[in-house]
Amino acid sequence: MQILSVTGGAPLYGTVPIHGAKNSVLPILAAAVLCRSPCVLHNCPQIEDVDTALEILKCLGCRSERRGGSLFVDASGMYGCEIPVELAGKMRSSIVFLGPVLARRGKARLALPGGCPLGARPIDLHLMALRAMGAEVEMEGGHVCAKAQTLAPAKIALPFPSVGATENAMLAATGCTGCPEIWNAAREPEIVDLAGFLTACGAKIAGAGTGRVTVKGGQPLTGATYTILPDRIETATFLCACAACGGAVTLRQASAETCRPLIALLRESGCTVNERHDVLRISCAGRLKALERVTTGPYPGFPTDAQAPLMAALLRAEGRTEFVETIFENRLRHAEQLRKMGADICVDGRKAVVTGVERLNGAELLAEDLRGGAALVIAALSAEGKSSVSGVKHIKRGYDRLEENLKSLGADIKTVEIS
Ligand code: EPZ
């Protein structure tokens, strides 16, 4: 088993590059099955969820090859329409293959998706969107089975702006004859990126990034060359690490525009954040000020994925910060681990109140999900003494070279194999 061994206390100084966004590249790899000729995707992170998506493509009969940060995907000879439990169960994003496989092949059979344990995470909105376009969708022994001779245009009104359901609806809609509309669509930057890729492949999409997305479907898509947008949550993680430890960190190839709510809160807490083109620079000295309340919400609200990293940054701030998690029912599990380090956190349902303490102490910590795991690493870097973080597999699913990048900033962190 691998653990991360972290000795905290050092401020962070230096520059790190931000990789392409995990939550963009995954739906874009699913979208590649719609293309009758090869695609080339640049700025792809080398993480386990991407490897899983490539395995899914292989099992559907698509070819793929990685060259550094670029992926070549050829779905011209795609023949499969089934994703088995060994692959689907590895990540939540496997569900986003449902719409495009159905659009391309007229049928799809997927085992239920896995992913971070953040609560129930149903897929009802995904299925509702496909049914609205005329697909027959059934559950059969832990599998979702969908079929449709043709997909018909519809007005799909999502009761909640689910990111994944919006993506699935957009992807299936490319196979519709006519012009489906998605109302109350998610507005996340990753939706805009998916629309950018589909447009490069010849799709006609309007309104991505607003609550109403229209797709003019029915045209076969061709492959395209596309560059994935920078990962705003990886960016958030490094910003919060510097806020927690002090120092000055420069992030290259970042997008400040997609990180507005976090940047505003970090400035309010006393950090200096400067932006220039695709470079973000944060510097912090002394104790941070607590924030009154941080409430997560759909974009452009404060991202749920940055809640745990920001909590880790504010554990030693002066005063009390209240965190309210509105997206997932069970996304405060890191609080229990952070308490082992001496953090003062009271959790009540979806609310956590953090009262800043003077110091944190190293402890044995268990990462139970991806961003919660990143928060433990941040807290360990800002604590006195040595910590160990197990459950590293969760962190590796979503961060490319996290350990190397933190080391390059002066952090004392290493992977240790233990039996
Ligand atoms: C995406 O998950 C991201 N994952 C998540 O990133 C992110 O936390 C989330 O969006 C919110 O921003 C990927 O893009 C791969 P949702 P997704 O559908 O699509 C409920 C990370 O750490 N819901 O917007 O699964 C759901 O239970 C992760 O990188 C339904 O009720 O999120 C949740 O409460 C984890 N029925 C809420 O909506 C459905 O059919 C938001 O989920 C679908 C969702």
XYZ file of C-alpha atoms in Angstrom, residues 4-404:
401
model
C 2.031 10.029 1.346
C 4.471 11.005 4.044
C 4.378 14.761 4.683
C 6.477 16.873 7.029
C 4.762 20.210 7.387
C 5.717 23.692 8.368
C 7.544 25.063 5.311
C 6.128 27.938 3.241
C 5.714 27.224 -0.472
C 7.683 29.145 -3.104
C 7.937 28.585 -6.839
C 6.031 27.985 -10.049
C 3.878 25.074 -11.174
C 2.052 24.405 -14.447
C -1.682 23.694 -14.313
C -2.834 20.649 -16.275
C -5.928 20.240 -18.427
C -9.191 19.808 -16.521
C -10.136 16.290 -15.435
C -13.817 17.170 -15.567
C -13.469 18.431 -19.157
C -11.311 15.730 -20.647
C -13.559 12.914 -19.372
C -16.786 14.024 -21.132
C -14.732 15.035 -24.184
C -13.282 11.509 -24.399
C -16.864 10.209 -24.231
C -17.816 12.684 -26.978
C -15.036 11.308 -29.177
C -17.153 8.172 -29.812
C -19.461 10.373 -31.902
C -16.684 11.180 -34.406
C -16.246 9.216 -37.627
C -12.597 10.285 -37.970
C -9.707 10.654 -35.477
C -9.466 13.337 -32.787
C -6.365 14.801 -31.176
C -6.749 16.235 -27.676
C -3.986 18.383 -26.220
C -3.393 19.306 -22.560
C -4.770 16.023 -21.182
C -3.797 15.230 -17.582
C -2.108 11.875 -16.915
C -4.414 10.592 -14.197
C -6.170 7.335 -13.449
C -9.646 8.521 -14.454
C -8.303 9.340 -17.929
C -6.707 5.871 -18.127
C -10.106 4.391 -17.228
C -11.808 6.437 -19.965
C -9.222 5.129 -22.473
C -9.938 1.553 -21.348
C -13.660 2.201 -21.877
C -12.930 3.503 -25.391
C -10.896 0.363 -26.091
C -13.690 -1.900 -24.937
C -16.071 -0.045 -27.293
C -13.705 -0.761 -30.200
C -12.024 2.654 -30.413
C -8.281 3.105 -30.795
C -6.331 5.522 -28.641
C -2.744 6.496 -28.060
C -1.072 8.876 -25.624
C 1.906 11.053 -26.503
C 2.801 13.077 -23.407
C -0.082 15.403 -22.713
C -1.785 14.639 -26.037
C -4.279 11.891 -26.764
C -5.163 10.500 -30.160
C -8.600 8.832 -30.319
C -10.013 7.067 -33.357
C -13.640 5.944 -33.015
C -14.123 5.312 -36.742
C -14.208 1.541 -36.218
C -16.257 1.606 -33.015
C -18.328 -1.556 -32.670
C -19.182 -1.944 -28.968
C -22.087 -0.562 -26.993
C -21.504 -2.138 -23.587
C -19.392 -0.967 -20.617
C -18.810 -3.669 -17.988
C -18.827 -3.162 -14.238
C -15.013 -3.454 -13.930
C -14.699 -0.223 -15.913
C -17.946 1.647 -15.204
C -17.543 1.048 -11.470
C -14.167 2.802 -11.410
C -15.495 6.333 -11.904
C -18.624 8.456 -12.028
C -17.839 9.773 -15.506
C -18.491 6.388 -17.111
C -22.191 7.415 -17.120
C -21.390 10.197 -19.605
C -20.705 7.512 -22.245
C -24.411 6.571 -22.159
C -25.664 9.447 -24.345
C -22.978 9.333 -27.048
C -22.913 5.520 -27.327
C -26.714 5.553 -27.688
C -26.540 8.328 -30.299
C -23.857 6.514 -32.287
C -25.035 2.895 -32.005
C -28.776 3.143 -31.268
C -28.268 1.161 -28.060
C -26.067 1.223 -24.968
C -25.630 -0.998 -21.921
C -23.649 0.322 -18.978
C -22.998 -0.973 -15.488
C -23.789 1.625 -12.812
C -21.042 4.224 -12.360
C -18.642 4.405 -9.405
C -16.763 7.511 -8.228
C -16.184 9.390 -4.991
C -18.574 8.420 -2.153
C -20.220 11.828 -1.722
C -23.766 10.624 -1.033
C -26.421 8.867 -3.081
C -25.382 10.314 -6.508
C -28.429 9.085 -8.475
C -28.551 9.091 -12.295
C -32.268 9.834 -12.662
C -31.676 13.151 -14.461
C -29.418 11.490 -17.042
C -32.105 8.908 -17.753
C -34.868 11.525 -17.782
C -33.000 13.494 -20.473
C -32.574 10.431 -22.693
C -36.194 9.350 -22.203
C -37.333 12.863 -23.154
C -35.579 12.350 -26.506
C -37.530 9.130 -27.032
C -35.029 6.537 -25.789
C -36.316 3.443 -24.010
C -34.287 3.179 -20.835
C -34.509 0.272 -18.388
C -32.548 -0.918 -15.386
C -31.533 -4.578 -15.702
C -29.573 -6.185 -12.863
C -27.268 -3.261 -12.059
C -27.036 -2.137 -15.685
C -28.629 0.770 -17.518
C -29.933 -0.368 -20.900
C -30.975 2.258 -23.414
C -32.154 1.933 -26.974
C -33.591 4.223 -29.619
C -34.070 3.754 -33.365
C -33.942 7.522 -33.669
C -33.703 10.244 -31.066
C -36.319 12.980 -31.283
C -35.974 16.676 -30.412
C -37.467 17.644 -27.046
C -37.418 20.363 -24.441
C -35.479 18.817 -21.562
C -36.152 20.756 -18.369
C -33.682 19.635 -15.697
C -35.028 20.080 -12.145
C -31.402 20.729 -11.039
C -28.501 21.942 -13.233
C -26.615 18.639 -13.029
C -23.251 18.790 -14.781
C -23.250 15.161 -15.888
C -26.909 15.129 -16.982
C -26.356 18.299 -19.045
C -23.346 16.648 -20.701
C -25.224 13.419 -21.413
C -28.172 15.366 -22.834
C -25.897 17.461 -25.092
C -24.060 14.375 -26.322
C -27.219 12.377 -27.066
C -28.780 15.463 -28.668
C -26.099 15.509 -31.383
C -27.733 12.308 -32.644
C -31.274 13.794 -32.766
C -32.964 14.848 -35.919
C -34.055 18.382 -35.055
C -33.088 20.810 -32.359
C -33.408 19.671 -28.716
C -33.250 22.274 -25.948
C -31.848 21.768 -22.465
C -33.404 24.073 -19.880
C -31.819 24.750 -16.481
C -28.583 23.399 -17.975
C -25.411 23.423 -15.879
C -23.224 26.455 -16.690
C -19.846 25.110 -15.576
C -16.778 25.968 -17.710
C -16.467 22.243 -18.492
C -19.857 22.408 -20.268
C -18.546 25.280 -22.393
C -15.417 23.237 -23.137
C -17.495 20.223 -24.194
C -19.540 22.468 -26.492
C -16.270 23.895 -27.860
C -15.046 20.413 -28.735
C -18.361 19.339 -30.274
C -18.467 22.549 -32.321
C -14.921 21.869 -33.556
C -16.244 18.451 -34.674
C -19.045 20.077 -36.686
C -21.934 20.172 -34.175
C -24.168 23.232 -33.943
C -24.579 24.211 -30.293
C -25.833 27.481 -28.854
C -26.078 28.747 -25.285
C -23.383 26.630 -23.583
C -22.498 28.427 -20.340
C -26.074 29.708 -19.975
C -29.099 27.940 -18.527
C -30.498 27.139 -21.972
C -28.473 25.040 -24.402
C -29.739 24.142 -27.874
C -28.195 21.499 -30.078
C -28.942 21.162 -33.754
C -28.465 17.447 -34.145
C -28.493 14.915 -36.909
C -25.176 15.733 -38.602
C -22.419 13.113 -38.398
C -19.418 14.527 -36.526
C -15.855 14.437 -37.765
C -12.749 14.341 -35.590
C -11.010 17.553 -34.540
C -7.908 18.777 -32.778
C -8.780 20.450 -29.477
C -7.000 21.753 -26.365
C -8.581 21.017 -22.972
C -9.156 24.010 -20.682
C -7.047 24.423 -17.504
C -8.201 22.559 -14.410
C -9.851 25.091 -12.074
C -9.892 22.642 -9.171
C -6.201 21.804 -9.489
C -5.675 25.579 -9.574
C -7.820 25.942 -6.449
C -5.813 23.223 -4.720
C -2.472 25.004 -5.237
C -3.954 28.393 -4.286
C -5.309 26.893 -1.061
C -2.012 25.083 -0.358
C -0.156 28.402 -0.521
C -2.840 30.114 1.566
C -2.451 27.387 4.211
C 1.360 27.328 4.297
C 2.278 30.918 3.412
C 4.810 31.822 0.720
C 4.374 32.864 -2.915
C 3.276 30.532 -5.704
C 2.888 31.219 -9.413
C 0.534 29.053 -11.480
C 1.153 28.925 -15.221
C -1.443 27.972 -17.863
C -4.255 28.737 -15.416
C -7.611 30.395 -15.978
C -8.436 33.047 -13.379
C -11.792 33.577 -15.064
C -13.012 30.120 -14.012
C -11.828 30.593 -10.391
C -13.505 33.920 -9.520
C -15.391 32.906 -6.343
C -12.311 31.286 -4.772
C -9.985 34.156 -5.699
C -12.432 36.643 -4.133
C -12.573 34.626 -0.885
C -8.804 34.201 -0.703
C -8.357 37.963 -1.101
C -10.943 38.533 1.630
C -8.984 36.226 3.928
C -5.835 38.298 3.448
C -3.986 36.656 0.530
C -2.708 38.700 -2.391
C -3.738 37.217 -5.727
C -2.527 38.751 -8.997
C -3.569 37.684 -12.486
C -1.980 38.306 -15.833
C -3.094 36.459 -18.969
C -2.840 32.776 -18.025
C -0.636 33.320 -14.979
C -1.956 33.507 -11.431
C 0.237 34.482 -8.495
C -0.697 34.128 -4.851
C 1.296 35.321 -1.870
C 0.376 35.118 1.792
C 2.127 36.004 5.016
C 0.892 35.822 8.587
C -2.387 34.440 9.843
C -5.370 34.445 7.482
C -8.700 35.994 8.479
C -11.662 33.628 8.722
C -14.521 34.100 6.255
C -18.052 34.511 7.497
C -19.702 31.844 5.364
C -18.707 29.729 2.339
C -21.701 28.194 0.578
C -21.131 25.843 -2.332
C -23.388 26.121 -5.378
C -23.641 25.395 -9.083
C -21.386 27.567 -11.280
C -20.885 30.532 -11.062
C -21.243 29.800 -7.337
C -18.432 28.539 -5.121
C -17.446 25.052 -6.386
C -18.162 22.091 -4.160
C -14.866 20.594 -5.375
C -12.928 23.466 -3.756
C -14.778 23.309 -0.425
C -12.403 20.813 1.233
C -9.164 22.517 0.023
C -10.426 25.927 1.235
C -11.433 24.426 4.583
C -7.889 23.075 4.964
C -6.512 26.564 4.230
C -8.670 28.190 6.920
C -8.016 25.771 9.789
C -5.511 28.193 11.351
C -7.281 31.421 10.348
C -8.289 33.973 12.939
C -11.995 33.551 13.716
C -14.843 31.245 12.621
C -15.789 30.182 9.120
C -19.049 28.427 8.371
C -19.077 26.059 5.372
C -22.428 25.064 3.871
C -22.337 22.219 1.326
C -25.413 22.419 -0.896
C -24.442 20.114 -3.790
C -23.614 16.740 -2.259
C -25.219 15.256 0.835
C -22.021 13.725 2.222
C -19.057 15.895 1.388
C -17.676 16.873 4.781
C -16.008 13.602 5.734
C -12.547 15.194 5.657
C -13.578 17.177 8.781
C -13.221 14.097 10.989
C -9.690 13.494 9.676
C -8.721 17.151 10.055
C -9.820 17.035 13.700
C -7.101 14.415 14.325
C -4.597 17.222 13.661
C -6.134 19.468 16.284
C -8.503 21.366 13.963
C -11.638 22.732 15.627
C -14.528 21.751 13.337
C -18.160 21.121 14.298
C -20.205 19.326 11.673
C -23.979 19.416 11.671
C -25.538 17.795 8.606
C -24.309 19.734 5.589
C -22.774 22.501 7.693
C -19.285 22.679 9.203
C -18.111 25.458 11.500
C -14.345 25.876 11.601
C -12.806 27.876 14.443
C -9.207 28.689 13.623
C -6.560 27.209 15.916
C -2.994 28.504 16.413
C -1.338 25.308 15.243
C -2.030 21.910 13.718
C -0.100 18.761 14.543
C 0.909 15.949 12.214
C -1.331 12.868 12.350
C -2.201 9.609 10.571
C -4.879 10.531 8.065
C -7.130 8.614 5.687
C -8.243 10.113 2.363
C -11.780 8.917 1.618
C -12.385 10.892 -1.575
C -10.420 12.912 -4.120
C -10.818 16.520 -2.951
C -11.083 15.550 0.710
C -7.733 13.765 0.170
C -6.208 16.897 -1.350
C -7.419 18.850 1.696
C -5.627 16.417 4.017
C -2.397 16.930 2.077
C -2.798 20.724 2.355
C -3.477 20.523 6.087
C -0.508 18.179 6.582
C 1.768 20.641 4.760
C 0.698 23.419 7.119
C 0.934 21.309 10.302
C 3.877 20.936 12.625
C 5.604 17.571 12.403
C 5.003 14.503 10.326
C 1.723 13.213 8.866
C 0.885 10.204 6.775
C -1.991 10.189 4.312
C -3.345 6.803 3.221
C -6.087 6.287 0.622
C -3.682 7.788 -1.942
C -5.553 6.037 -4.785
C -8.391 8.564 -4.414
C -5.974 11.474 -4.858
C -4.235 9.852 -7.851
C -7.562 9.566 -9.670
C -7.649 13.312 -10.171
C -4.243 15.003 -9.802
C -1.388 14.774 -12.286
C 2.030 14.901 -10.559
C 0.684 16.455 -7.346
C 3.588 15.192 -5.261
C 6.276 16.343 -7.748
